[in-house]
């Protein structure tokens, strides 16, 4: 079960991280502006908000595994179709549909894994699963390097998205034997209200609203860095494809370590303190990476690794947090709303940076969004309850 769920997150990392790497080639091939590139990124993220709610709702109703197979199949289809885009409108359509099914996958996999994991190890268990994102990112970076070594930039991005279909086939094959949590562990009693009525009723409203705000501001700070760093390195640092890829490799190594080690920290010191440390670390080292003009290669590569570490270390606790906030009967839907609606709101971050970069420069725009969103994220996590070690059952968690 662990490896089956791990493969799904690896697929997410592979296909999602391809777009920032391919963005400069897409802009050149389709004649887009930087603002249109940001809009294409944001459209997928906004669609993922809807997909997360729909996917979580279907998983609560029909079971986790059945829905996972459906969304991965559709995710692969629209990833492949992205390679065929001939203009901005077509790109927008395929990216939006891909984003919808990308969003649907996350809450389903998170709920499934959280229900299997022991309470005292839930943070590190879900963090290990999410470490597959870094492996998928590494595959995307390898695809980026190889395709650009043999093909012009305006064609290489199409090959990258066509190759993106293959990991989905592997994920589907691995998941053939996957089963939902036994009914003895997830007791599904009758609901007194509709699912959305329950999530926004007094018992869970605080968790739903604050969790969504936390998800939105936290992801906006992450997107500020991850979405635009490849283009920033190329345009403002003047790096080649191979040099950009070198920076990304160091970020990926730090990213994987952040996922693996971050989960242990979340289980050891609790969700609130872990998120606070990791988000502040992301902001501090992100600003040092973007704003401090040090020419030493070793310094910049080290900073890239440290930024990658903090980005994934804070992300490593979200699967645990968002599933611990809700009882099993609405867990998939609740996690889908808090994470993916938050992702939909955060989707305005890349578009806003793309727009602001025309006036203040790409690096400065990234730093402004990063700092504002980090401050809000730390505020929201301290308004949410501490959930470390919570036993998952049908009872609504205390406020």
CSV table of N, CA, C and O in Angstrom, one decimal, residues 6 9-10 13-14 17 129-140 249 251-259 312:
chain,number,residue,atom,x,y,z
A,6,UNK,N,2.9,6.0,-2.8
A,6,UNK,CA,4.1,6.7,-3.1
A,6,UNK,C,4.2,7.0,-4.6
A,6,UNK,O,4.6,8.1,-5.0
A,9,UNK,N,2.2,10.1,-5.7
A,9,UNK,CA,2.8,11.4,-5.4
A,9,UNK,C,4.0,11.6,-6.3
A,9,UNK,O,4.3,12.7,-6.7
A,10,UNK,N,4.7,10.5,-6.7
A,10,UNK,CA,5.8,10.7,-7.6
A,10,UNK,C,5.3,11.2,-9.0
A,10,UNK,O,5.9,12.0,-9.6
A,13,UNK,N,4.6,14.9,-8.7
A,13,UNK,CA,5.8,15.7,-8.8
A,13,UNK,C,6.4,15.8,-10.2
A,13,UNK,O,6.8,16.8,-10.7
A,14,UNK,N,6.3,14.7,-10.9
A,14,UNK,CA,6.9,14.6,-12.3
A,14,UNK,C,6.1,15.6,-13.2
A,14,UNK,O,6.7,16.4,-13.9
A,17,UNK,N,6.0,19.5,-11.9
A,17,UNK,CA,7.3,20.3,-12.0
A,17,UNK,C,7.8,20.4,-13.5
A,17,UNK,O,8.7,21.2,-13.7
A,129,UNK,N,5.7,9.3,2.1
A,129,UNK,CA,4.9,9.2,0.8
A,129,UNK,C,5.1,10.4,0.0
A,129,UNK,O,5.4,10.3,-1.2
A,130,UNK,N,5.1,11.6,0.6
A,130,UNK,CA,5.3,12.8,-0.2
A,130,UNK,C,6.7,13.0,-0.7
A,130,UNK,O,6.9,13.8,-1.6
A,131,UNK,N,7.7,12.3,-0.1
A,131,UNK,CA,9.0,12.4,-0.6
A,131,UNK,C,9.1,11.9,-2.1
A,131,UNK,O,10.1,12.2,-2.8
A,132,UNK,N,8.1,11.1,-2.5
A,132,UNK,CA,8.1,10.7,-3.9
A,132,UNK,C,8.0,11.9,-4.9
A,132,UNK,O,8.4,11.9,-6.0
A,133,UNK,N,7.4,13.0,-4.3
A,133,UNK,CA,7.4,14.3,-5.1
A,133,UNK,C,8.8,14.7,-5.6
A,133,UNK,O,9.0,15.0,-6.8
A,134,UNK,N,9.8,14.6,-4.7
A,134,UNK,CA,11.1,15.0,-5.1
A,134,UNK,C,11.7,14.0,-6.2
A,134,UNK,O,12.4,14.5,-7.1
A,135,UNK,N,11.3,12.7,-6.1
A,135,UNK,CA,11.8,11.8,-7.1
A,135,UNK,C,11.1,12.1,-8.4
A,135,UNK,O,11.8,12.1,-9.5
A,136,UNK,N,9.8,12.4,-8.4
A,136,UNK,CA,9.2,12.8,-9.6
A,136,UNK,C,9.8,14.1,-10.2
A,136,UNK,O,9.9,14.3,-11.4
A,137,UNK,N,10.1,15.0,-9.3
A,137,UNK,CA,10.8,16.3,-9.8
A,137,UNK,C,12.1,16.0,-10.4
A,137,UNK,O,12.5,16.6,-11.4
A,138,UNK,N,12.9,15.1,-9.8
A,138,UNK,CA,14.1,14.7,-10.4
A,138,UNK,C,13.9,14.1,-11.8
A,138,UNK,O,14.7,14.4,-12.8
A,139,UNK,N,12.9,13.3,-12.0
A,139,UNK,CA,12.6,12.7,-13.3
A,139,UNK,C,12.3,13.8,-14.3
A,139,UNK,O,12.7,13.8,-15.5
A,140,UNK,N,11.5,14.8,-13.8
A,140,UNK,CA,11.2,15.9,-14.7
A,140,UNK,C,12.4,16.7,-15.1
A,140,UNK,O,12.5,17.1,-16.3
A,249,UNK,N,18.9,20.4,-9.6
A,249,UNK,CA,19.3,19.2,-9.0
A,249,UNK,C,19.6,19.3,-7.5
A,249,UNK,O,19.2,18.5,-6.6
A,251,UNK,N,18.3,21.7,-5.5
A,251,UNK,CA,17.0,21.9,-4.9
A,251,UNK,C,16.3,20.6,-4.7
A,251,UNK,O,15.7,20.3,-3.6
A,252,UNK,N,16.4,19.6,-5.6
A,252,UNK,CA,15.7,18.4,-5.5
A,252,UNK,C,16.3,17.5,-4.4
A,252,UNK,O,15.6,16.9,-3.6
A,253,UNK,N,17.7,17.5,-4.2
A,253,UNK,CA,18.3,16.8,-3.1
A,253,UNK,C,17.8,17.3,-1.8
A,253,UNK,O,17.4,16.6,-0.9
A,254,UNK,N,17.8,18.7,-1.7
A,254,UNK,CA,17.3,19.3,-0.4
A,254,UNK,C,15.9,19.0,-0.2
A,254,UNK,O,15.4,18.7,0.9
A,255,UNK,N,15.1,18.9,-1.3
A,255,UNK,CA,13.7,18.7,-1.3
A,255,UNK,C,13.4,17.3,-0.7
A,255,UNK,O,12.5,17.1,0.2
A,256,UNK,N,14.1,16.3,-1.2
A,256,UNK,CA,13.9,14.9,-0.7
A,256,UNK,C,14.2,14.8,0.8
A,256,UNK,O,13.5,14.2,1.5
A,257,UNK,N,15.4,15.4,1.2
A,257,UNK,CA,15.8,15.3,2.6
A,257,UNK,C,14.7,16.1,3.4
A,257,UNK,O,14.4,15.6,4.6
A,258,UNK,N,14.2,17.1,2.9
A,258,UNK,CA,13.2,17.9,3.7
A,258,UNK,C,11.9,17.0,4.0
A,258,UNK,O,11.4,17.1,5.1
A,259,UNK,N,11.5,16.3,3.0
A,259,UNK,CA,10.3,15.4,3.1
A,259,UNK,C,10.6,14.3,4.2
A,259,UNK,O,9.8,14.1,5.1
A,312,UNK,N,10.0,21.6,1.2
A,312,UNK,CA,9.4,20.3,1.4
A,312,UNK,C,9.2,19.9,2.8
A,312,UNK,O,8.3,19.2,3.2
